[in-house]
Short mmCIF file of C-alpha atoms and ligand atoms in Angstrom, two decimals:
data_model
loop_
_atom_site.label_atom_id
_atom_site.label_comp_id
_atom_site.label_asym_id
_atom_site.label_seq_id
_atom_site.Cartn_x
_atom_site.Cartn_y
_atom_site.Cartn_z
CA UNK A 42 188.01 55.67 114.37
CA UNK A 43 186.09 55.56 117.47
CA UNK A 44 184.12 58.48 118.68
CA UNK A 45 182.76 59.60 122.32
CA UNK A 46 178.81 58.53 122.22
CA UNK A 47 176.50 59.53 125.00
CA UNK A 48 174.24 56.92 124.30
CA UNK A 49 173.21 54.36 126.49
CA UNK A 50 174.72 50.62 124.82
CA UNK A 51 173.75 52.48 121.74
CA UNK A 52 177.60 52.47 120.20
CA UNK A 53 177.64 49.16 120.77
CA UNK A 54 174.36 48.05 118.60
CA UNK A 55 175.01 50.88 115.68
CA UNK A 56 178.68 48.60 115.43
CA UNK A 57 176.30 45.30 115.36
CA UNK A 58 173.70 46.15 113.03
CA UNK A 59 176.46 47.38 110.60
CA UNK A 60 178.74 44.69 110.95
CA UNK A 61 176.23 41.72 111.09
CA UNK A 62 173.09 43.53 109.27
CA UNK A 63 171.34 40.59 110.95
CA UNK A 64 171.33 42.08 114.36
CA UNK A 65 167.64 42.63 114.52
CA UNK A 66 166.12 40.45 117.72
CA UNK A 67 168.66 39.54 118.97
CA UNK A 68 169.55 40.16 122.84
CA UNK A 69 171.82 42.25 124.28
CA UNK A 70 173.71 39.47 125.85
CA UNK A 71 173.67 37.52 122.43
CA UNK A 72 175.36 40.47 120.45
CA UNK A 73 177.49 40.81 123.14
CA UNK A 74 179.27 37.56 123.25
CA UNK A 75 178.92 37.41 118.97
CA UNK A 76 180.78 40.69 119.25
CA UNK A 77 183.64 39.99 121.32
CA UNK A 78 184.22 36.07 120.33
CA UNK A 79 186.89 37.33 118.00
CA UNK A 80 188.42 38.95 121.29
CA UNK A 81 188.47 35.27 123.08
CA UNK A 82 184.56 34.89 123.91
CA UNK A 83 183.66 31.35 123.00
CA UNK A 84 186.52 29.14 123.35
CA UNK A 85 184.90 29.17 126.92
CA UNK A 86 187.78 28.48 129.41
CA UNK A 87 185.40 29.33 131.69
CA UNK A 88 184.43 27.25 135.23
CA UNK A 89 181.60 27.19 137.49
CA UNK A 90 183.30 27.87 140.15
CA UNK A 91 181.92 31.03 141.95
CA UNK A 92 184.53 33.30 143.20
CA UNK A 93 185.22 35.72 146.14
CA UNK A 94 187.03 38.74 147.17
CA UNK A 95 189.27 36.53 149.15
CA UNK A 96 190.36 34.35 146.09
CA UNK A 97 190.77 37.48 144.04
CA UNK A 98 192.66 39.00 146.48
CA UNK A 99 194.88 35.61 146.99
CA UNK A 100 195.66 35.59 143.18
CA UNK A 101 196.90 39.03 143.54
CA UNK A 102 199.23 38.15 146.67
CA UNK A 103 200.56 35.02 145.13
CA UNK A 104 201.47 36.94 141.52
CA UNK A 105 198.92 34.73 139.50
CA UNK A 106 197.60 38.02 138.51
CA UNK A 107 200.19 40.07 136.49
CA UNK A 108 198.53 41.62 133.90
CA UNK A 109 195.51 43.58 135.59
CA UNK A 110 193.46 45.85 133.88
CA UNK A 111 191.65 48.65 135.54
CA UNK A 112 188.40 50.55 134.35
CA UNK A 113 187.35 53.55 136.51
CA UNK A 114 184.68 56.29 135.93
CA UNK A 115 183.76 59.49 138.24
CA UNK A 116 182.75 57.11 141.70
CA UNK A 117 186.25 57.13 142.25
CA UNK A 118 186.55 60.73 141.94
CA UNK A 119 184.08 61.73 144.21
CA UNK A 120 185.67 60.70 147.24
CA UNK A 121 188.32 63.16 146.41
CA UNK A 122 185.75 65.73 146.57
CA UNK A 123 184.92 65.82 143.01
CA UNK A 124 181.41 66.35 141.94
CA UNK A 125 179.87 63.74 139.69
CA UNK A 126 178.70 65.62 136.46
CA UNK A 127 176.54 63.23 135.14
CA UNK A 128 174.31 63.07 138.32
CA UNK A 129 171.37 65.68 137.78
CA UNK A 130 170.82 67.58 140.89
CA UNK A 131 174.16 66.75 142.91
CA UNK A 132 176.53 67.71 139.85
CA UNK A 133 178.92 70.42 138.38
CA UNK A 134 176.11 70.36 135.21
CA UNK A 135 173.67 72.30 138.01
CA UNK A 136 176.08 74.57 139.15
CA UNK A 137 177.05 75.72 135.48
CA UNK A 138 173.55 77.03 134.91
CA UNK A 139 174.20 80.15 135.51
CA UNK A 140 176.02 80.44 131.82
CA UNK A 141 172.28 79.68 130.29
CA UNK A 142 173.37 76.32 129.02
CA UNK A 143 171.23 75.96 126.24
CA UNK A 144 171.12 72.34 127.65
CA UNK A 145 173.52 70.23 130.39
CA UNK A 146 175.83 68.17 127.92
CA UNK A 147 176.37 71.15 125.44
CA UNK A 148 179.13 72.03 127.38
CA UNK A 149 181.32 69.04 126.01
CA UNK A 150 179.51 69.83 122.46
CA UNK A 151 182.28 70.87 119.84
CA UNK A 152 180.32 73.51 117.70
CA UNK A 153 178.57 74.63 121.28
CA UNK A 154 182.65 75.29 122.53
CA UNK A 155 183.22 77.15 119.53
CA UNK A 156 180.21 79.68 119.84
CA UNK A 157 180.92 80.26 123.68
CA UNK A 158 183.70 78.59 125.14
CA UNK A 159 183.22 80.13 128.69
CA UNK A 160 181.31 77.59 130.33
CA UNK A 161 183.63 75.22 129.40
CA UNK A 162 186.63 76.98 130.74
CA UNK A 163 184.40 77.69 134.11
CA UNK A 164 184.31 73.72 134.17
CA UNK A 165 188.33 73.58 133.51
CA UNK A 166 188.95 75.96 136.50
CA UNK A 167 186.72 73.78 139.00
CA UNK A 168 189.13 70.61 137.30
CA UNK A 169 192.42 71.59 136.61
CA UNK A 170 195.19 69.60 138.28
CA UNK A 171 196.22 70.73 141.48
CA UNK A 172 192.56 71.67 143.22
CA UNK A 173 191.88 68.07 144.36
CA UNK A 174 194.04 65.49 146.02
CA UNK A 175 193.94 61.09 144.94
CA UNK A 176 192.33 59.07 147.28
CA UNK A 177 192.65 55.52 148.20
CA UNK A 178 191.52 53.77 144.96
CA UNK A 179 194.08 55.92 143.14
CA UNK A 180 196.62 55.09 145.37
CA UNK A 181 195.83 51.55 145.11
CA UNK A 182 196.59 51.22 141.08
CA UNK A 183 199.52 53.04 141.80
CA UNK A 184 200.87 50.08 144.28
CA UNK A 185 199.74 47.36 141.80
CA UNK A 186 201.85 49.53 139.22
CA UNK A 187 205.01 49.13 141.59
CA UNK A 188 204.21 45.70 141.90
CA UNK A 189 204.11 45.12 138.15
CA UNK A 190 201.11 43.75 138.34
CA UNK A 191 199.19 46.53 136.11
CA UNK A 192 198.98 45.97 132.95
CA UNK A 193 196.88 49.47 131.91
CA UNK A 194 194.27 51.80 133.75
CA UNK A 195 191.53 53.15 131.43
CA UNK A 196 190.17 55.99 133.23
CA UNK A 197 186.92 58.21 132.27
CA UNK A 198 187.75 60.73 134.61
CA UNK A 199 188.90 64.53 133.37
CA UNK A 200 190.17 65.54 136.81
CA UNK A 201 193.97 64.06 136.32
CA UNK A 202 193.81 62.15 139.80
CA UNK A 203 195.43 59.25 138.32
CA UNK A 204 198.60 61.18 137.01
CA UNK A 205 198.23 63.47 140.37
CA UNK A 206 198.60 59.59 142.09
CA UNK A 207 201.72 59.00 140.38
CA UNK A 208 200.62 56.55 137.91
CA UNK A 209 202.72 56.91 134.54
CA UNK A 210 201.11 58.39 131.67
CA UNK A 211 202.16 55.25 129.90
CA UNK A 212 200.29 53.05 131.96
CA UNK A 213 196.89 55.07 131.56
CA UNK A 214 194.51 55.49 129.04
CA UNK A 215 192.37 58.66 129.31
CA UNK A 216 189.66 57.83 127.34
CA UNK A 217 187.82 61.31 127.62
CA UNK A 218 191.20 62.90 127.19
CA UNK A 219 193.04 65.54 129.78
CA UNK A 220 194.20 68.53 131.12
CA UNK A 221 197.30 67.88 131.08
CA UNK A 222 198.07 68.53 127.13
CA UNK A 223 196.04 71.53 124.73
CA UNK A 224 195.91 72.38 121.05
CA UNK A 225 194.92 75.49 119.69
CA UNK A 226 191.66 75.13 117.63
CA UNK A 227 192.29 77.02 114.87
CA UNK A 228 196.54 76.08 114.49
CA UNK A 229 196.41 72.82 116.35
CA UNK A 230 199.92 73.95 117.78
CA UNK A 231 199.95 72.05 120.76
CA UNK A 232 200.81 73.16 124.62
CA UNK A 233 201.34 72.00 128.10
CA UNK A 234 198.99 72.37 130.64
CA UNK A 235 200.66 74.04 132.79
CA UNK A 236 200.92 77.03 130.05
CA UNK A 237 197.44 77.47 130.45
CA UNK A 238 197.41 77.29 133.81
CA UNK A 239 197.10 81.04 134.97
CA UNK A 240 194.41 81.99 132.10
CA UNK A 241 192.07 79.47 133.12
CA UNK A 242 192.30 80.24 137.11
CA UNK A 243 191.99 83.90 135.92
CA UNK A 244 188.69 83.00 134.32
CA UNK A 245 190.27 84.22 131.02
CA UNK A 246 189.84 82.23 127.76
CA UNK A 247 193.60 80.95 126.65
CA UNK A 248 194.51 82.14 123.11
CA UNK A 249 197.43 80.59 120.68
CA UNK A 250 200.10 83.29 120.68
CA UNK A 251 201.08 82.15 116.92
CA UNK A 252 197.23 82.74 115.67
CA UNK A 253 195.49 83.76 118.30
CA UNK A 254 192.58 80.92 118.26
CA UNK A 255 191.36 79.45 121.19
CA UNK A 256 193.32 76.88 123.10
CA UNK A 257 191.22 74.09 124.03
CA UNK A 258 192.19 71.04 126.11
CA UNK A 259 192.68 68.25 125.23
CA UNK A 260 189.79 66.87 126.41
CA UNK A 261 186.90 64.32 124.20
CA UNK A 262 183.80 65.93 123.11
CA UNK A 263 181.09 64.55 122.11
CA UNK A 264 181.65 63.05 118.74
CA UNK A 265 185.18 64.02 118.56
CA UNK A 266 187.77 60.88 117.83
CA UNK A 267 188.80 59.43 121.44
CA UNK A 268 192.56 59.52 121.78
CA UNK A 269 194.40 57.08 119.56
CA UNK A 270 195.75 55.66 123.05
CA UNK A 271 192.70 54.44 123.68
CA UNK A 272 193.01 51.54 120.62
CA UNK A 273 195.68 50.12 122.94
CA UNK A 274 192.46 48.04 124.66
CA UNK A 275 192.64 45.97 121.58
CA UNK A 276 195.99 44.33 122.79
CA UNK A 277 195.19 45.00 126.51
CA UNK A 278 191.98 43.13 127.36
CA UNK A 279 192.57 39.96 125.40
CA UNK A 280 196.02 40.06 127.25
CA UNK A 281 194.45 40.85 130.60
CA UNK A 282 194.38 38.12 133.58
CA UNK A 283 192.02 40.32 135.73
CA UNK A 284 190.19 42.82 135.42
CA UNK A 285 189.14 45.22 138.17
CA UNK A 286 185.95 47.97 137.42
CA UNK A 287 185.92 50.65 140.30
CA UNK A 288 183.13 54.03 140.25
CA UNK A 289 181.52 53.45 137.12
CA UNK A 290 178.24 53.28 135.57
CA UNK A 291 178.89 51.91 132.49
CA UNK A 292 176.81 53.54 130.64
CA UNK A 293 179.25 56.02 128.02
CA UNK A 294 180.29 54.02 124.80
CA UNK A 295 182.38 52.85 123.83
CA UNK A 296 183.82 52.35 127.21
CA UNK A 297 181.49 50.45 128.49
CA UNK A 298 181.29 47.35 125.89
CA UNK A 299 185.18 47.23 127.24
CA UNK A 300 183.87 44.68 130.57
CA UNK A 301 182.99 42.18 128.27
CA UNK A 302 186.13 42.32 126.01
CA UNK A 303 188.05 40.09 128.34
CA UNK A 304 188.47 36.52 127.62
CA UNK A 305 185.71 34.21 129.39
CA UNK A 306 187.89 32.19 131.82
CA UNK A 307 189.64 35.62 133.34
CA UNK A 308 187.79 37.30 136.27
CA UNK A 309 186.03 40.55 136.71
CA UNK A 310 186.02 42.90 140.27
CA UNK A 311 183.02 45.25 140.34
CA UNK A 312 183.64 47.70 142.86
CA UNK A 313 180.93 49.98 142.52
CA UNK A 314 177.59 51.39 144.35
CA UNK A 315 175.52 48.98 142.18
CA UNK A 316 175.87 46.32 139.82
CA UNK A 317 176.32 47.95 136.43
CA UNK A 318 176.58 46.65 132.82
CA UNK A 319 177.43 43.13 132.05
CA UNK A 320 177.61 42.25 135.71
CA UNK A 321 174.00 42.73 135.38
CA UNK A 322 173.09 41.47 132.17
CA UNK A 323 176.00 39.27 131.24
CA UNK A 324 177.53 37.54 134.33
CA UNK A 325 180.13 35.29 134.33
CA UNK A 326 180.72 32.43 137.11
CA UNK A 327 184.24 34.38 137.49
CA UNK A 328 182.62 37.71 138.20
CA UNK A 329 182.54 39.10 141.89
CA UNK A 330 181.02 42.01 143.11
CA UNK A 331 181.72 44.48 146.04
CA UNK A 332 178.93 46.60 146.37
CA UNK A 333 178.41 49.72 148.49
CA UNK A 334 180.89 52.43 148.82
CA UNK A 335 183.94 52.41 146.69
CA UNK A 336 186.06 53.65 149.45
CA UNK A 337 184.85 50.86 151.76
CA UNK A 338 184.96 48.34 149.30
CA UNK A 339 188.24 49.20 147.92
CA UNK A 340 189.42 48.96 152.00
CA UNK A 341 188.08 45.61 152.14
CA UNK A 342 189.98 44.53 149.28
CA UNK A 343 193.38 46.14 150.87
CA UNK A 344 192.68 44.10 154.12
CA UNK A 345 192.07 40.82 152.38
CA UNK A 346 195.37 42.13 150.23
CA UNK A 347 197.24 42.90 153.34
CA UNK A 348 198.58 45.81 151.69
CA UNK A 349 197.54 48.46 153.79
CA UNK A 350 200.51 49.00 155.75
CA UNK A 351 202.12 49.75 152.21
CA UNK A 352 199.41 51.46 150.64
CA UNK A 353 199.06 54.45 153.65
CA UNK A 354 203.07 54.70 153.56
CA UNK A 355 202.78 55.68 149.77
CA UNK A 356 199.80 57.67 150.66
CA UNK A 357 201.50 59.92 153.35
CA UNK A 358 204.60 60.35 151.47
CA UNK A 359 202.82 61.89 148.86
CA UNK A 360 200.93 63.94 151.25
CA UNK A 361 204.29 65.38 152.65
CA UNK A 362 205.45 66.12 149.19
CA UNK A 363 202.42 68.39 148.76
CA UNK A 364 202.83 70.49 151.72
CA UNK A 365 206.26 70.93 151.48
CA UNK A 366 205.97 72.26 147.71
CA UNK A 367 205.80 76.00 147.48
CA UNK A 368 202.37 77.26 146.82
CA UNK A 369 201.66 79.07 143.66
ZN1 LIG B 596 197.10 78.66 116.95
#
């Protein structure tokens, strides 16, 4: 089973030197495509042919593209407002010093959360569903859902904005898990979010009324399995026709060896503040890059779409939905 590694590319080498034992001196990019042949690597269907924004954009308007799969990580998030926990200095990791951490990532540590779950559920307060609102790039998989052009969203993201966006659990793979769903610890009983709901915005640690162990969501620690949703990318990225990467850095395994699990000949979006992963080290003639702002370059890609018409009518429904809903 596949577990949550913080390590940069290093999930993706352990797998290499154990399954090939030869791995030794080899490149990156050379493990990479030995790795993923099996997942359609190699036949090469590939062209030279560079593409654009405007070609990826026409093979969305025309329906060549009906099976799109979408990879996001926190950029996407922070637009909404959400801070980015894995930037040192500008993230929720700085403000949660004031538990005496013993160190940043021990807060997603397993044996850490059993000793002193507090910080966590400080984290789970700033996070749980309902504090922040989707923006645009949300929004946007959400339309390509109604178009039945998505095939799956894989999301990194704790903060729900995908669900919140109206995008059906069934289509979305939380790979670091959610709010949205707990088990107790101790039990494993499991609950709806929304049962924990006033404990954690009371700042009080939720307890299992059968056993009284701490409820935890059901969110991925480090080295705990990754949902058994997330095996699902073995069907969906040999299957996929394009694939779009939005707000990530690509650097949490095994997520990030996913870019390169799609067959040669099928194109790759990077919409991102830099180039990342195998858009650096691995590009393909078919790959295309929109760098800069996510918000900015996700706007570009609605104009070229002409979708934007659409895309701010679903936006502003939603919007009225939200203030007219009682507030709790
Ligand atoms: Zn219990």
């Amino acid at each position: 089973m596949l577990k949550l590694s913080k390590c940069l590319q290093l999930g993706l080498w352990c797998s290499l030197k154990t399954v090939n034992g030869t791995a030794r001196g080899r490149t990156p990019e050379a493990l990479h495509s030995r790795w993923f042949s099996s997942h359609g690597e190699g036949s090469d269907g590939s062209s030279n042919q560079q593409l654009t924004l405007s070609d990826i954009a026409k093979g969305l308007t025309e329906r060549r593209y009906r099976k799109v799969v979408v990879m996001v990580g926190a950029g996407i998030s922070t637009p909404s407002g959400i801070p980015d926990f894995r930037s040192p200095g500008s993230g929720l990791y700085d403000n949660l010093q004031q538990y005496n951490l013993p160190y940043a990532e021990a807060i997603f540590e397993i044996n850490f959360f059993h000793q002193n779950p507090v910080p966590f559920f400080a984290l789970a307060r700033e996070l749980y569903p309902g504090n922040y609102r989707p923006n645009i790039t949300h929004y946007f998989v959400r339309l390509l859902h109604r178009k039945g052009q998505l095939l799956r969203m894989y999301t990194q993201n704790i903060d729900g904005l995908e669900r919140q966006a109206g995008i059906p659990p069934e289509k979305l793979v939380e790979a670091h898990g959610t709010f949205s769903t707990a088990t107790c610890t101790v039990c494993l009983r499991k609950y709806d979010g929304e049962e924990l709901r006033s404990d954690v915005m009371s700042g009080t640690v939720p307890h299992c009324p059968t056993c009284k162990g701490v409820v935890k969501p059901d969110i991925v620690f480090f080295g705990e399995e990754l949902p058994r949703h997330f095996l699902k990318y073995l069907t969906d990225f040999p299957l996929a026709d394009l694939l779009i990467v939005m707000g990530t850095s690509l650097e949490v395994e095994p997520f990030a060896s996913l870019a390169g699990a799609v067959c040669r000949s099928v194109p790759r979006l990077l919409i991102n503040r830099d180039p990342v992963g195998p858009f650096t080290w691995s590009r393909r003639a078919q790959d295309v890059t929109q760098l800069g702002d996510v918000v900015g370059g996700m706007k570009t890609l609605v104009d070229a779409l002409g979708w934007k018409d659409e895309l701010d009518a679903l936006m502003e429904a939603d919007a009225e939905k939200v203030n007219d809903s009682p507030t709790e």
